[in-house]
């Protein structure tokens, strides 16, 4: 629907009988405004995306700990990061089987 905060005046809900449309669909507006955070012009920077800023802080913290603690500690981290995707895949597999 076009009733969300990221929708503009050019938003339209597609109808099967309309063939010539010059607006933007709600899914395109969501992707451009909410996911990408595009602004109307390149001169406007927009706002800080806190979810991305926190993830960036987490990534730099992990990098700092790997450098600060040394190779022995990062070797232990590899055990977790190498096996974690397999654990998630097994969970998703059993979740899919039980549907």
JSON list of C-alpha atoms in Angstrom, two decimals, residues 25-75:
[
{"chain": "A", "resi": 25, "resn": "UNK", "atom": "CA", "xyz": [5.20, 1.24, -7.08]},
{"chain": "A", "resi": 26, "resn": "UNK", "atom": "CA", "xyz": [5.27, 0.80, -3.28]},
{"chain": "A", "resi": 27, "resn": "UNK", "atom": "CA", "xyz": [7.94, -1.90, -3.53]},
{"chain": "A", "resi": 28, "resn": "UNK", "atom": "CA", "xyz": [10.23, 0.37, -5.56]},
{"chain": "A", "resi": 29, "resn": "UNK", "atom": "CA", "xyz": [9.75, 3.19, -3.06]},
{"chain": "A", "resi": 30, "resn": "UNK", "atom": "CA", "xyz": [10.50, 0.88, -0.13]},
{"chain": "A", "resi": 31, "resn": "UNK", "atom": "CA", "xyz": [13.71, -0.34, -1.76]},
{"chain": "A", "resi": 32, "resn": "UNK", "atom": "CA", "xyz": [14.89, 3.14, -2.75]},
{"chain": "A", "resi": 33, "resn": "UNK", "atom": "CA", "xyz": [13.89, 5.00, 0.41]},
{"chain": "A", "resi": 34, "resn": "UNK", "atom": "CA", "xyz": [14.17, 2.47, 3.23]},
{"chain": "A", "resi": 35, "resn": "UNK", "atom": "CA", "xyz": [16.73, -0.11, 2.06]},
{"chain": "A", "resi": 36, "resn": "UNK", "atom": "CA", "xyz": [19.10, 2.10, 0.05]},
{"chain": "A", "resi": 37, "resn": "UNK", "atom": "CA", "xyz": [18.31, 5.35, 1.86]},
{"chain": "A", "resi": 38, "resn": "UNK", "atom": "CA", "xyz": [18.48, 7.40, -1.35]},
{"chain": "A", "resi": 39, "resn": "UNK", "atom": "CA", "xyz": [18.00, 11.16, -1.07]},
{"chain": "A", "resi": 40, "resn": "UNK", "atom": "CA", "xyz": [16.49, 13.43, -3.75]},
{"chain": "A", "resi": 41, "resn": "UNK", "atom": "CA", "xyz": [19.88, 14.92, -4.71]},
{"chain": "A", "resi": 42, "resn": "UNK", "atom": "CA", "xyz": [23.53, 13.93, -4.25]},
{"chain": "A", "resi": 43, "resn": "UNK", "atom": "CA", "xyz": [24.13, 17.13, -2.23]},
{"chain": "A", "resi": 44, "resn": "UNK", "atom": "CA", "xyz": [21.88, 15.83, 0.56]},
{"chain": "A", "resi": 45, "resn": "UNK", "atom": "CA", "xyz": [23.62, 13.24, 2.71]},
{"chain": "A", "resi": 46, "resn": "UNK", "atom": "CA", "xyz": [20.59, 11.91, 4.54]},
{"chain": "A", "resi": 47, "resn": "UNK", "atom": "CA", "xyz": [20.72, 10.56, 8.09]},
{"chain": "A", "resi": 48, "resn": "UNK", "atom": "CA", "xyz": [22.85, 8.06, 9.96]},
{"chain": "A", "resi": 49, "resn": "UNK", "atom": "CA", "xyz": [21.62, 4.50, 9.54]},
{"chain": "A", "resi": 50, "resn": "UNK", "atom": "CA", "xyz": [22.03, 3.26, 13.11]},
{"chain": "A", "resi": 51, "resn": "UNK", "atom": "CA", "xyz": [21.66, -0.42, 12.30]},
{"chain": "A", "resi": 52, "resn": "UNK", "atom": "CA", "xyz": [24.55, -0.14, 9.83]},
{"chain": "A", "resi": 53, "resn": "UNK", "atom": "CA", "xyz": [26.63, 2.00, 12.19]},
{"chain": "A", "resi": 54, "resn": "UNK", "atom": "CA", "xyz": [26.28, -0.56, 15.00]},
{"chain": "A", "resi": 55, "resn": "UNK", "atom": "CA", "xyz": [27.22, -3.42, 12.69]},
{"chain": "A", "resi": 56, "resn": "UNK", "atom": "CA", "xyz": [30.26, -1.46, 11.53]},
{"chain": "A", "resi": 57, "resn": "UNK", "atom": "CA", "xyz": [31.25, -0.89, 15.16]},
{"chain": "A", "resi": 58, "resn": "UNK", "atom": "CA", "xyz": [30.87, -4.61, 15.85]},
{"chain": "A", "resi": 59, "resn": "UNK", "atom": "CA", "xyz": [33.05, -5.50, 12.85]},
{"chain": "A", "resi": 60, "resn": "UNK", "atom": "CA", "xyz": [35.81, -3.10, 13.92]},
{"chain": "A", "resi": 61, "resn": "UNK", "atom": "CA", "xyz": [35.63, -4.43, 17.49]},
{"chain": "A", "resi": 62, "resn": "UNK", "atom": "CA", "xyz": [36.15, -7.97, 16.24]},
{"chain": "A", "resi": 63, "resn": "UNK", "atom": "CA", "xyz": [39.06, -6.82, 14.07]},
{"chain": "A", "resi": 64, "resn": "UNK", "atom": "CA", "xyz": [40.61, -5.00, 17.04]},
{"chain": "A", "resi": 65, "resn": "UNK", "atom": "CA", "xyz": [40.29, -8.06, 19.27]},
{"chain": "A", "resi": 66, "resn": "UNK", "atom": "CA", "xyz": [41.87, -10.29, 16.63]},
{"chain": "A", "resi": 67, "resn": "UNK", "atom": "CA", "xyz": [44.83, -7.95, 16.28]},
{"chain": "A", "resi": 68, "resn": "UNK", "atom": "CA", "xyz": [45.14, -7.23, 20.01]},
{"chain": "A", "resi": 69, "resn": "UNK", "atom": "CA", "xyz": [44.82, -10.82, 21.25]},
{"chain": "A", "resi": 70, "resn": "UNK", "atom": "CA", "xyz": [46.98, -12.33, 18.53]},
{"chain": "A", "resi": 71, "resn": "UNK", "atom": "CA", "xyz": [46.93, -15.45, 16.43]},
{"chain": "A", "resi": 72, "resn": "UNK", "atom": "CA", "xyz": [46.12, -17.90, 19.23]},
{"chain": "A", "resi": 73, "resn": "UNK", "atom": "CA", "xyz": [42.88, -16.12, 20.08]},
{"chain": "A", "resi": 74, "resn": "UNK", "atom": "CA", "xyz": [41.84, -15.66, 16.46]},
{"chain": "A", "resi": 75, "resn": "UNK", "atom": "CA", "xyz": [42.41, -19.39, 15.90]}
]
